[in-house]
mmCIF file of C-alpha atoms in Angstrom:
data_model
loop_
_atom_site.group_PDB
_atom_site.id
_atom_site.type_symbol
_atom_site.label_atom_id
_atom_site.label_comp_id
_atom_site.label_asym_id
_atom_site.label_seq_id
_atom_site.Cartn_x
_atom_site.Cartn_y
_atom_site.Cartn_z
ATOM 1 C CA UNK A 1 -12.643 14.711 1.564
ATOM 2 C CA UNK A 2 -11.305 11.587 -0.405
ATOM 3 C CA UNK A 3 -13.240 8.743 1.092
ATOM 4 C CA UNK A 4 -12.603 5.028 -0.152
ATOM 5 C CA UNK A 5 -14.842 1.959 1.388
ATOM 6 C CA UNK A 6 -14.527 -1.612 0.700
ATOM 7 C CA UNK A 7 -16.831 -4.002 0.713
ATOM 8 C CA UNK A 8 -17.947 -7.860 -0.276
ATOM 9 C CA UNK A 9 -14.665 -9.553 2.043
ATOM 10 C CA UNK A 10 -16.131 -12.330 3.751
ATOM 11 C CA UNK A 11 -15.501 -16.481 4.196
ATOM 12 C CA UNK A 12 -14.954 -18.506 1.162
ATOM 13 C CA UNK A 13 -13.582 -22.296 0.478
ATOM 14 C CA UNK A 14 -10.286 -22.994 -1.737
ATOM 15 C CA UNK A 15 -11.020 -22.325 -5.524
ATOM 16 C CA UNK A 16 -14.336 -20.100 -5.198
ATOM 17 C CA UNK A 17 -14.516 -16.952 -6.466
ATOM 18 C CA UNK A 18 -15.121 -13.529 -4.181
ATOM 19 C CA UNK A 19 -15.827 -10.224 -6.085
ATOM 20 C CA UNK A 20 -15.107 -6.923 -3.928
ATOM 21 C CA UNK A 21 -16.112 -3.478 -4.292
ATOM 22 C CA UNK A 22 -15.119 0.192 -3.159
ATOM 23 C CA UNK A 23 -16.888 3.209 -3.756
ATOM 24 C CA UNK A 24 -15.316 6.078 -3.878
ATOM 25 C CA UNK A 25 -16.166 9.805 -2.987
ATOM 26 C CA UNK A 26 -14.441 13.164 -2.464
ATOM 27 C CA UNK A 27 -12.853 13.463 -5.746
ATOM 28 C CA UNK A 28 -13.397 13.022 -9.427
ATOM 29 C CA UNK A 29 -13.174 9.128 -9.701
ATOM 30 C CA UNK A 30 -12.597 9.003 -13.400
ATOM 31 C CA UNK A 31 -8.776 11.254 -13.500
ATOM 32 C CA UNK A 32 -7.009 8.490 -10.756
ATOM 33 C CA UNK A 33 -4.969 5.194 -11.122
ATOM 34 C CA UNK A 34 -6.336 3.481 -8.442
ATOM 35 C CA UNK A 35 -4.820 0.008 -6.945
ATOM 36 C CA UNK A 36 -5.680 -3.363 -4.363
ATOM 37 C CA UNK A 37 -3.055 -3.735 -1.991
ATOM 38 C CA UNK A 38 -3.610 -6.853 0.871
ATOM 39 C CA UNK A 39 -2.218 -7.139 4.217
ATOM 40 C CA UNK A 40 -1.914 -11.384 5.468
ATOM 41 C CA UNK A 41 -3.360 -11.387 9.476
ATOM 42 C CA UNK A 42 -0.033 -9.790 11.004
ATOM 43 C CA UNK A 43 2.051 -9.489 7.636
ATOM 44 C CA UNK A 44 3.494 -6.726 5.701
ATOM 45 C CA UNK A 45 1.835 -4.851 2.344
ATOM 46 C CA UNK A 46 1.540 -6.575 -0.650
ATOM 47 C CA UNK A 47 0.279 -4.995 -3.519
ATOM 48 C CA UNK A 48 -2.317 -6.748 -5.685
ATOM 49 C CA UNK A 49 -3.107 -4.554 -8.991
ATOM 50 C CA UNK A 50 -3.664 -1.384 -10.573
ATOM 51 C CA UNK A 51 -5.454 -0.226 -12.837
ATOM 52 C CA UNK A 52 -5.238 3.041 -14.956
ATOM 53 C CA UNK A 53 -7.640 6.239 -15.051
ATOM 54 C CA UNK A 54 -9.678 5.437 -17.897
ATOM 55 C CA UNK A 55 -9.429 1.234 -17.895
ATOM 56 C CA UNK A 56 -7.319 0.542 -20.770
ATOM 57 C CA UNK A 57 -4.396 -0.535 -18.584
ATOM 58 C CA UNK A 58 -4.152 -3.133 -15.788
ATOM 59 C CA UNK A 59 -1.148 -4.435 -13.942
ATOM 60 C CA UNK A 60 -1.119 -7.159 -11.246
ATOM 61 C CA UNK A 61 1.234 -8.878 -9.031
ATOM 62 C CA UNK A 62 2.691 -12.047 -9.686
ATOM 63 C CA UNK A 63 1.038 -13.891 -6.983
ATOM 64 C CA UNK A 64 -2.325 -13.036 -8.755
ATOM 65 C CA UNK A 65 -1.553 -12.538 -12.087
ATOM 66 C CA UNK A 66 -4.505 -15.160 -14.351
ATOM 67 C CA UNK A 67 -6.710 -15.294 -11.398
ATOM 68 C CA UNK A 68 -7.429 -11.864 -9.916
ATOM 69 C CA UNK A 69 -9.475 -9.315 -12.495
ATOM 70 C CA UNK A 70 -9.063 -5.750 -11.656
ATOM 71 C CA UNK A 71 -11.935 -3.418 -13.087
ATOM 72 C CA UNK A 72 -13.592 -0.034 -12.598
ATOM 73 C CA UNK A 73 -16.940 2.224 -13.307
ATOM 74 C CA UNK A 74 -16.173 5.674 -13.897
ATOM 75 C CA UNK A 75 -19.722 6.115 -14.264
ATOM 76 C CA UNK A 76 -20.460 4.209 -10.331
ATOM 77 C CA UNK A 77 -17.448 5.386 -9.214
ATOM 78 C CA UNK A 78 -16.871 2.666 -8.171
ATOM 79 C CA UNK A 79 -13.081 -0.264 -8.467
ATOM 80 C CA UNK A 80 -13.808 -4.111 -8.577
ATOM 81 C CA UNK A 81 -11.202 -7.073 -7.696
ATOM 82 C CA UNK A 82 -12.761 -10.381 -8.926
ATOM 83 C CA UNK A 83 -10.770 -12.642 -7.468
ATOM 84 C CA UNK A 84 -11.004 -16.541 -8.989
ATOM 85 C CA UNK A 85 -9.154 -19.994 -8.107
ATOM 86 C CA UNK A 86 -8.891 -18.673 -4.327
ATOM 87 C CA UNK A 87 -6.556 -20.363 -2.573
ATOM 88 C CA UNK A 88 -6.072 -20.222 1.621
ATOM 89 C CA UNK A 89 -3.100 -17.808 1.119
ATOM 90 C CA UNK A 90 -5.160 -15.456 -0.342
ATOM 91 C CA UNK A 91 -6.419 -14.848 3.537
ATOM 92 C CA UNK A 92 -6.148 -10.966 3.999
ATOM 93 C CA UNK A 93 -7.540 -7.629 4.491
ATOM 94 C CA UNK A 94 -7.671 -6.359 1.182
ATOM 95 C CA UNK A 95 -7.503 -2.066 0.885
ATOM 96 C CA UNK A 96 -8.186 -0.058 -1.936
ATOM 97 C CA UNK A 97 -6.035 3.478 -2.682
ATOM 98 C CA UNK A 98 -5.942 6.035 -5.169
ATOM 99 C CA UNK A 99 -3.133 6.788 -6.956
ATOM 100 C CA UNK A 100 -0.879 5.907 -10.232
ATOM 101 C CA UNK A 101 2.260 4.923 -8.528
ATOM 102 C CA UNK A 102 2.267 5.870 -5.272
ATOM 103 C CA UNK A 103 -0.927 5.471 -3.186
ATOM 104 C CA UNK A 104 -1.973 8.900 -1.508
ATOM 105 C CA UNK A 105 -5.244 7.666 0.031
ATOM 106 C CA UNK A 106 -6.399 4.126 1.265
ATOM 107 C CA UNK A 107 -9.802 2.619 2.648
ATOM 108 C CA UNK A 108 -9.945 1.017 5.572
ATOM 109 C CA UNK A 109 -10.436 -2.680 4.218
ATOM 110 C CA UNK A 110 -12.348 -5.646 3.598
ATOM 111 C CA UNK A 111 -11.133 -8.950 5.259
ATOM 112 C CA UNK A 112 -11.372 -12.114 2.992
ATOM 113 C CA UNK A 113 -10.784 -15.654 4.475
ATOM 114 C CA UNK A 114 -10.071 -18.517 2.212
ATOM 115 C CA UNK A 115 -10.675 -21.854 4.180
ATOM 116 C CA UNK A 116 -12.641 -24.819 3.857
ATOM 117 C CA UNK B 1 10.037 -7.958 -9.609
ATOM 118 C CA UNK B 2 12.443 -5.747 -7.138
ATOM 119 C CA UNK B 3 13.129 -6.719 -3.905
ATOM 120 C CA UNK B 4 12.936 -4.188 -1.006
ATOM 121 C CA UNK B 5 14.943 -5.094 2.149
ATOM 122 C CA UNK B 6 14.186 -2.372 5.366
ATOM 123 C CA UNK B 7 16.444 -2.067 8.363
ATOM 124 C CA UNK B 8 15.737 -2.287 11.271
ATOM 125 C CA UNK B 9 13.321 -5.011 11.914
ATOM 126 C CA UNK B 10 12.478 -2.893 14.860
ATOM 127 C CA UNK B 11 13.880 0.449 16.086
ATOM 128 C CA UNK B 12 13.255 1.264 19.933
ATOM 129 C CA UNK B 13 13.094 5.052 20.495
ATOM 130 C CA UNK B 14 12.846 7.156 23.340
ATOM 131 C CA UNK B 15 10.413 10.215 22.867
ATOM 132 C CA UNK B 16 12.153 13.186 21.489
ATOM 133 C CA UNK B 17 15.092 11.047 19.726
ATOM 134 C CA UNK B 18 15.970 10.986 16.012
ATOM 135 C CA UNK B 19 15.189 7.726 13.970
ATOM 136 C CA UNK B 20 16.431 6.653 11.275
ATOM 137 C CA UNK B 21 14.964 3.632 9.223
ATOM 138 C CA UNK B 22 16.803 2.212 6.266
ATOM 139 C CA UNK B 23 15.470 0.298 3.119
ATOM 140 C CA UNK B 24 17.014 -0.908 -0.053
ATOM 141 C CA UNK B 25 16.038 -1.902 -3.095
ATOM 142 C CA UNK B 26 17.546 -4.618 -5.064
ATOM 143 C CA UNK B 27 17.802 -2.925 -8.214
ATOM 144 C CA UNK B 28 18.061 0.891 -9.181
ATOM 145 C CA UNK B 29 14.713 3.008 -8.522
ATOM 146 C CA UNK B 30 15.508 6.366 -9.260
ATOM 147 C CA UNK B 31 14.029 8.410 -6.714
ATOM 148 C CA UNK B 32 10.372 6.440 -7.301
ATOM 149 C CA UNK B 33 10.101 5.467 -3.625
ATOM 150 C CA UNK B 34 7.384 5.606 -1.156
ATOM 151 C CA UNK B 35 7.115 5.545 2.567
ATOM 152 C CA UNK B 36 4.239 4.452 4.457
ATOM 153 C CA UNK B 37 3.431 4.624 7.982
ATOM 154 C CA UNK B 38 0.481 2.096 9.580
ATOM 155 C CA UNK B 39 -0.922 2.343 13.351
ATOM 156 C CA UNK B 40 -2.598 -1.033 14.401
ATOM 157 C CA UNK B 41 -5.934 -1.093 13.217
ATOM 158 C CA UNK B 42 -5.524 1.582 10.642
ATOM 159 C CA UNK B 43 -4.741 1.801 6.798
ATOM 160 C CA UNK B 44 -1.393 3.178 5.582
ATOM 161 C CA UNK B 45 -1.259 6.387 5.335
ATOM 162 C CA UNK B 46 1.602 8.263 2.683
ATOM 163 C CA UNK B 47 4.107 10.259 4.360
ATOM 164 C CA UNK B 48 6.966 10.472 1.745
ATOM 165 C CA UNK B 49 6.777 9.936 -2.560
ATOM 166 C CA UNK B 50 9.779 10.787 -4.991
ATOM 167 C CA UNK B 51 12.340 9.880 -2.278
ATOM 168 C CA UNK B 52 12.126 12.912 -0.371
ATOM 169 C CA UNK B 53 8.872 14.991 -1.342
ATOM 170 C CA UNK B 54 6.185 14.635 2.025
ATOM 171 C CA UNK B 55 2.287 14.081 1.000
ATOM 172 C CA UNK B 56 -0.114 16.844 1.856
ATOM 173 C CA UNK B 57 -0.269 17.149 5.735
ATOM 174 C CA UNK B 58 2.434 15.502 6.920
ATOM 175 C CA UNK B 59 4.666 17.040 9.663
ATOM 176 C CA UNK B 60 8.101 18.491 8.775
ATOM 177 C CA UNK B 61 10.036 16.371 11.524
ATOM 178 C CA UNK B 62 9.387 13.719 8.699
ATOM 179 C CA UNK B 63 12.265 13.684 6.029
ATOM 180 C CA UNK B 64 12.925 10.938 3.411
ATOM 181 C CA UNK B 65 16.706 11.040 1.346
ATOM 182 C CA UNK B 66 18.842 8.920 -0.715
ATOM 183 C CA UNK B 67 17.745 7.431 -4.406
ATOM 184 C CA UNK B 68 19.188 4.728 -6.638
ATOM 185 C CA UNK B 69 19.346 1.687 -4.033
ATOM 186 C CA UNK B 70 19.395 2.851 -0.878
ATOM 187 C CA UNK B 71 16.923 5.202 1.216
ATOM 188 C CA UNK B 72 16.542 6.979 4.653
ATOM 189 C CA UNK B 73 13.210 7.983 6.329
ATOM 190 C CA UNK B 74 14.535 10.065 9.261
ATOM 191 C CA UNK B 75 12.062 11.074 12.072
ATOM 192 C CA UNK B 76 13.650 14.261 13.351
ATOM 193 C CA UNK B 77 11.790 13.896 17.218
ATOM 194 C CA UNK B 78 10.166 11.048 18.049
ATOM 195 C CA UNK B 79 6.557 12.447 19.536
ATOM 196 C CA UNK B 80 4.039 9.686 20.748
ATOM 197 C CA UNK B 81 1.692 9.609 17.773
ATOM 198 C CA UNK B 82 5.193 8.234 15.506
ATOM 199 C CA UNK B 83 5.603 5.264 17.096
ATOM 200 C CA UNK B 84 4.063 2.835 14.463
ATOM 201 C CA UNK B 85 5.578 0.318 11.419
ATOM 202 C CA UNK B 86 6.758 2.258 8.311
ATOM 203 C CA UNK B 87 7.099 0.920 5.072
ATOM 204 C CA UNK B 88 8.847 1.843 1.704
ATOM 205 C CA UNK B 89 7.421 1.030 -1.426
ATOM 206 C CA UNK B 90 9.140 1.531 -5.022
ATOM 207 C CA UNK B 91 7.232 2.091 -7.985
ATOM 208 C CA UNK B 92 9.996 2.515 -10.318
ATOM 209 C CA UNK B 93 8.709 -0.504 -12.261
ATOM 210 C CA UNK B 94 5.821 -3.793 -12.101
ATOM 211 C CA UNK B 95 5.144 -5.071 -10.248
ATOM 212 C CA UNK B 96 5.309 -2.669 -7.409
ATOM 213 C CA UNK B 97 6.992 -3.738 -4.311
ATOM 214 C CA UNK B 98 6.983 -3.300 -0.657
ATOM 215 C CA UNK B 99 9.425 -3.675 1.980
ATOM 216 C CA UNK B 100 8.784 -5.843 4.757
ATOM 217 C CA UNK B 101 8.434 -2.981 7.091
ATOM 218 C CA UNK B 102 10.181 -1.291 10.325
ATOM 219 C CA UNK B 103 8.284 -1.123 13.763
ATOM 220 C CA UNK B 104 9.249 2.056 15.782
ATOM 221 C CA UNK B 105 8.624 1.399 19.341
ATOM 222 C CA UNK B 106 8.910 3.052 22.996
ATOM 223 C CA UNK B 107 12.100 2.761 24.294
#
């Protein structure tokens, strides 16, 4: 079965960088769009970036857009979010999911907290 | 980007009853929308894409309708598992967008 897992959230000050992972299993890694979507503590969904199959195309949200790097290795299966210039509103559970538009399958999260 | 708006805030239910949650989008979609339904504690999980198509598993008492601006996720019996927030998402164009979300609860 499709199984997504996030990992390297933890506590970091304003304006230091935080790079998190998720592996992925249960399918063939390499064929799927795959995106970061973040959740504030007791907020809605907003989505972060994709990027496409292959890594030639990346697309982020304006909230991120010049500081947040999305990136992927087909060969470690494996989706990156290096996330730069963080800033305390950047406080969230961050989930990964597969898909090129809409997102059929999500991991369970990795919570980052910006504060000094 | 392309705001979504979803109506209601919250929607109390009693088990057994139809629901119907609302959200539109600021600017044509098409039919590229998305609904989403999250338990505390849990990811999202997909219930509806294309408007009105429902992702592998998901029960038939889920329906999604409408395209353009405005769209309908109708819950045809409330059973005690549904009662959750829901979400619509369009991916019609970048960067996607989410609704702010509808909370089903227990009447």
């Amino acid at each position: 079965q499709v199984q997504l897992v996030e990992s390297g959230g933890g506590v970091v000050q304003p304006g230091r960088s935080l790079r998190l992972s998720c592996a992925a299993s249960g399918f063939t890694f390499s064929s799927f769009g795959m995106h970061w979507v973040r959740q504030a503590p007791g907020k809605g969904l907003e989505w972060v970036a994709l990027i496409s199959y292959d890594g030639t195309n990346e697309f982020y949200g304006d909230s991120v857009r010049g500081r947040f790097t999305i990136s992927r290795d087909n060969s470690k299966k494996t989706l990156y979010l290096q996330m730069n210039s963080l800033r305390t509103d950047d406080t969230a559970l961050y989930f990964c999911a597969r898909g090129s538009r809409e997102l059929d399958n999500w991991g369970q999260g990795t919570l980052v907290t910006v504060s000094s | 980007e392309i705001v979504m708006t979803q109506s209601p805030a919250t929607l109390s239910v009693s088990l057994g009853e139809r629901a119907t949650l609302s959200c539109r989008a600021g600017q044509s979609v098409s039919s590229n929308l998305a609904w989403y339904q999250q338990k505390p504690g849990q990811a999202p999980r997909l219930l509806i894409y294309g408007s009105s198509a429902r992702a592998t598993g998901i029960p038939a008492r889920f329906s999604g309708g409408g395209s353009g601006t405005e769209f309908t996720l109708t819950i045809s019996s409330l059973q005690s598992e549904d009662f959750a927030v829901y979400y619509c998402q369009q991916y019609d164009s970048w960067p996607l967008t989410f609704g702010g979300g509808t909370r089903v609860e227990i009447k």
